[in-house]
Tab-separated table of C-alpha atoms in Angstrom:
chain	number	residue	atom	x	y	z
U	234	UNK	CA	0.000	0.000	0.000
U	235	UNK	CA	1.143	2.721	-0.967
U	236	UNK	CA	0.407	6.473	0.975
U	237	UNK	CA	0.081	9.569	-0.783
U	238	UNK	CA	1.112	12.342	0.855
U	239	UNK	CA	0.354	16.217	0.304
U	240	UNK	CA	2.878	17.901	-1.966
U	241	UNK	CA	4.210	20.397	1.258
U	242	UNK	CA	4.998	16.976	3.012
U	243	UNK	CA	6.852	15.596	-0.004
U	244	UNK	CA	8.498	18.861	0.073
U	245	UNK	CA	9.271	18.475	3.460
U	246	UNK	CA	11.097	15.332	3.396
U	247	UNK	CA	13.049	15.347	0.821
U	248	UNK	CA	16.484	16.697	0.613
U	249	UNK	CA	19.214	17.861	-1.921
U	250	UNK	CA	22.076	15.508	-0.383
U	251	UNK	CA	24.232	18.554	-2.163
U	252	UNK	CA	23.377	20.961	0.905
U	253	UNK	CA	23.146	23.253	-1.483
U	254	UNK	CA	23.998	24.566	-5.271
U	255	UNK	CA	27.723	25.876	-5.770
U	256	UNK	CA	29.523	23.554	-6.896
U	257	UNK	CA	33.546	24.319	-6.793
U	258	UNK	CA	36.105	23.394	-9.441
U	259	UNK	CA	37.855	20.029	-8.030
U	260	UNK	CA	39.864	17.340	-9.648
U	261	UNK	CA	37.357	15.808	-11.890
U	262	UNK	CA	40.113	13.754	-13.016
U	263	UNK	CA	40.758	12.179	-9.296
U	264	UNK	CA	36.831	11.915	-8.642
U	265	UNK	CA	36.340	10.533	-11.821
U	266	UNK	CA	38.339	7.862	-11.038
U	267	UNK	CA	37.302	7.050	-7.662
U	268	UNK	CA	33.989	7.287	-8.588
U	269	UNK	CA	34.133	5.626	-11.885
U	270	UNK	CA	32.188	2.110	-11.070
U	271	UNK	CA	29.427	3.434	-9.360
U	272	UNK	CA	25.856	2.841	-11.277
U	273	UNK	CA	25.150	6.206	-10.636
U	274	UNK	CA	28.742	7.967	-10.917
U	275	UNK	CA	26.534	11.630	-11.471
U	276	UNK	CA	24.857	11.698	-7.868
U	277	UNK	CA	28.440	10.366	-6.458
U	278	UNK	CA	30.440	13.228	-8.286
U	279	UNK	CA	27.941	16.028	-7.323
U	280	UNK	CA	28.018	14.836	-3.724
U	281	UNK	CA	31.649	15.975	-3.782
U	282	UNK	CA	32.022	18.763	-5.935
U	283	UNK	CA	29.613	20.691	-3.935
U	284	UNK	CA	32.077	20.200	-0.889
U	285	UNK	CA	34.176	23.381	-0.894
U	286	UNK	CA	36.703	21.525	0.374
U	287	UNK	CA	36.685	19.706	-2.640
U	288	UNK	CA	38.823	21.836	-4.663
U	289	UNK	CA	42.088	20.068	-2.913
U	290	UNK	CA	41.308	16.953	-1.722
U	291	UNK	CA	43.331	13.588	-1.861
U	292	UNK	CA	41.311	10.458	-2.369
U	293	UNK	CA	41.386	10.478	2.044
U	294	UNK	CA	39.251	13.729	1.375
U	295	UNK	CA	37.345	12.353	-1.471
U	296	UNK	CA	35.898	9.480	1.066
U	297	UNK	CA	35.550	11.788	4.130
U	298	UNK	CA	33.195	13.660	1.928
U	299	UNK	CA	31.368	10.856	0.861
U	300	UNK	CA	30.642	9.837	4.027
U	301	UNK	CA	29.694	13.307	5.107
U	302	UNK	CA	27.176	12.885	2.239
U	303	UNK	CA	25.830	9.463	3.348
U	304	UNK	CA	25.312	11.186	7.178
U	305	UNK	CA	23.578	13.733	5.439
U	306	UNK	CA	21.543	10.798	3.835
U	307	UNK	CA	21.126	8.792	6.874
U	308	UNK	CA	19.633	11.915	8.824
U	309	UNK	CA	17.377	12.763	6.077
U	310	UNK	CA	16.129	9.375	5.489
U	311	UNK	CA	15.650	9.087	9.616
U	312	UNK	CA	13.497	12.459	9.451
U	313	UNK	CA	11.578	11.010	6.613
U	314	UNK	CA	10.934	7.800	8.569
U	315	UNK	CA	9.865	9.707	11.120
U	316	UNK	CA	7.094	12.212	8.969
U	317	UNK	CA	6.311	8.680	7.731
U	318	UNK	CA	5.293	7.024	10.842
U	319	UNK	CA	3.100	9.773	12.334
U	320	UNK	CA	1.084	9.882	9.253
U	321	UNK	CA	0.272	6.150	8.751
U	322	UNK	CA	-2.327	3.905	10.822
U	323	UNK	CA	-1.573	0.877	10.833
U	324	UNK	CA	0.292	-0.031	14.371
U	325	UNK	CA	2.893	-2.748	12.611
U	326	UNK	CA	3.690	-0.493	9.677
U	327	UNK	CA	3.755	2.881	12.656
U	328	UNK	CA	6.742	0.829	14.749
U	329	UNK	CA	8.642	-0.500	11.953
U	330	UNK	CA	8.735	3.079	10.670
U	331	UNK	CA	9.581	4.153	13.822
U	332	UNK	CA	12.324	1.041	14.278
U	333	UNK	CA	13.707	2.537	10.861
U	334	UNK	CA	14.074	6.013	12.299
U	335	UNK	CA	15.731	5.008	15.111
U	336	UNK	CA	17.822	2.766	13.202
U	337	UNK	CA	19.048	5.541	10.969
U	338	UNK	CA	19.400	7.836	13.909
U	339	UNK	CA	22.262	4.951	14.718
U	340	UNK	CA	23.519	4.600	11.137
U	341	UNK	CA	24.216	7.813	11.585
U	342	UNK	CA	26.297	7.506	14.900
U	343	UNK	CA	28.566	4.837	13.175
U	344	UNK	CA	28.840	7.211	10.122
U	345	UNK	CA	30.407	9.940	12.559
U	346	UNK	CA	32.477	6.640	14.413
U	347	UNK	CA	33.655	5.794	10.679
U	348	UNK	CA	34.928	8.803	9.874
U	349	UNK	CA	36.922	9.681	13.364
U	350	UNK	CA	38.408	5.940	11.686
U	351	UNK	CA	39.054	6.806	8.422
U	352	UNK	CA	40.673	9.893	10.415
U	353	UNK	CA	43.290	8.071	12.010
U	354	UNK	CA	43.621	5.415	9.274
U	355	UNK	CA	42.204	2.452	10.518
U	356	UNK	CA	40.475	1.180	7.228
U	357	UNK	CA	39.461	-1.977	8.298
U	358	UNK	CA	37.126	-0.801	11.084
U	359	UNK	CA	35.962	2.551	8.927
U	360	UNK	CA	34.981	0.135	5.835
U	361	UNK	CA	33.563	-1.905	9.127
U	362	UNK	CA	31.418	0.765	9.996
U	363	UNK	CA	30.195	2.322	6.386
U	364	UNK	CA	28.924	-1.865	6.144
U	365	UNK	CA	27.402	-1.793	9.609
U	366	UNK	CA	25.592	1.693	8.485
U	367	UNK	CA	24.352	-0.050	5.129
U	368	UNK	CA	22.978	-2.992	6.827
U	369	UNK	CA	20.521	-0.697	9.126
U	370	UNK	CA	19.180	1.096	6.123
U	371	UNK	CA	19.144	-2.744	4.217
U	372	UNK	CA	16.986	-3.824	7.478
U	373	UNK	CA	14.858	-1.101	7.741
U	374	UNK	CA	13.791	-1.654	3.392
U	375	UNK	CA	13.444	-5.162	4.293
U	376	UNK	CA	11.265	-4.463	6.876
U	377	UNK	CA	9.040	-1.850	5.708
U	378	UNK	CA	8.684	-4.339	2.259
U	379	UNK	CA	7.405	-7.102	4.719
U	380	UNK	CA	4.742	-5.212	5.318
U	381	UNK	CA	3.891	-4.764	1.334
U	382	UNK	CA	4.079	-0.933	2.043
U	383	UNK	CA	5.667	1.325	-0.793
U	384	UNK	CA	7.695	3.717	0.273
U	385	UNK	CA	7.291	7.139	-1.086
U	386	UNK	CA	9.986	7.516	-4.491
U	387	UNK	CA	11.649	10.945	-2.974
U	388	UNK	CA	12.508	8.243	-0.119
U	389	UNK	CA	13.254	5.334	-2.208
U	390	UNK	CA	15.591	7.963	-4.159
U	391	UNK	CA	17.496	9.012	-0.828
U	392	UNK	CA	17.726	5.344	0.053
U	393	UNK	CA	19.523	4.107	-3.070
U	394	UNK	CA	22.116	7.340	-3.172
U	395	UNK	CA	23.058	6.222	0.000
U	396	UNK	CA	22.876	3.063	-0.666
U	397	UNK	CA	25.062	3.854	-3.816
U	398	UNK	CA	27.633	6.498	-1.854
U	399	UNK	CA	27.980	3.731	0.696
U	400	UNK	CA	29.041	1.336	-1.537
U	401	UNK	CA	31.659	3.660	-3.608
U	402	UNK	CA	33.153	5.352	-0.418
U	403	UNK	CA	34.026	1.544	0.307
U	404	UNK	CA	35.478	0.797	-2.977
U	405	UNK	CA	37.609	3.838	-2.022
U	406	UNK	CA	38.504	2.653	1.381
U	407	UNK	CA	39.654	-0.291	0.556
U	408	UNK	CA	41.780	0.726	-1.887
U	409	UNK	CA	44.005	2.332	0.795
U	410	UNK	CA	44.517	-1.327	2.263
């Protein structure tokens, strides 16, 4: 089942992962390259380039700001769960939403863990952590499609760039190993 919501709610919860429109010159070259297997290497190259600190960034930076972008992801998609499960009445659907939120709330915790990692380069436990972060929003997909509830696409959309940022800013990782 599928809700529909009003379009100032579909405002609402989504979110331009950019944070917002000026994009810098970086290395296109270096991003490129890091970025070059992704489906999706467009949402994974804007995600950067509108970093400021993009501009002069090593491929350290490049994944830093990746997973900047996937927090930014994780806290959306945790807002969204929670707009979700205050405007749907069915009690199973209402706690898995609000499992999901809470879920993302600590996707988001190992996000900010992964990076203090990644920090003092200890890529096995950052790539660790970016996995353990994946898994939650995996779970919380799973669970909601249990339930044969359709998510609403702005939230689908959020869930597969970070799904898809997660993925590259491990390719990257473990190509420090």
């Amino acid at each position: 089942m599928e809700i529909i919501l009003p379009l100032f709610l579909l405002i609402s919860i989504s979110f331009n992962y950019m944070g917002h429109r000026n994009l810098v010159s970086a290395d296109n070259t270096l991003i490129k390259t890091q970025y070059h297997n992704a489906e999706v290497p467009e949402a994974c190259i804007q995600c950067v380039k509108s970093n400021p600190r993009s501009q002069s960034v090593d491929k350290i930076g490049i994944a830093t700001i990746a997973i900047t972008c996937i927090s930014n992801k994780a806290m959306t998609l945790e807002s969204n769960m929670t707009v979700l499960a205050l405007s749907v009445h069915d009690k199973d659907l209402k706690l898995v939403l609000q499992d999901c939120q809470k879920e993302l709330f600590n996707a988001k915790t190992n996000l900010t863990t992964a990076m203090d990692r990644l920090k003092s380069k200890d890529y096995d436990q950052t790539n660790y952590l970016l996995n353990h972060a994946l898994q939650k929003e995996f779970d919380c997909k799973k669970n909601v499609g249990d339930l044969q509830y359709t998510l609403p696409t702005t939230v689908l959309n959020d869930m597969t760039i970070y799904e898809e940022l997660s993925e590259v800013a491990m390719r990257i990782i473990d190509r420090f190993l």
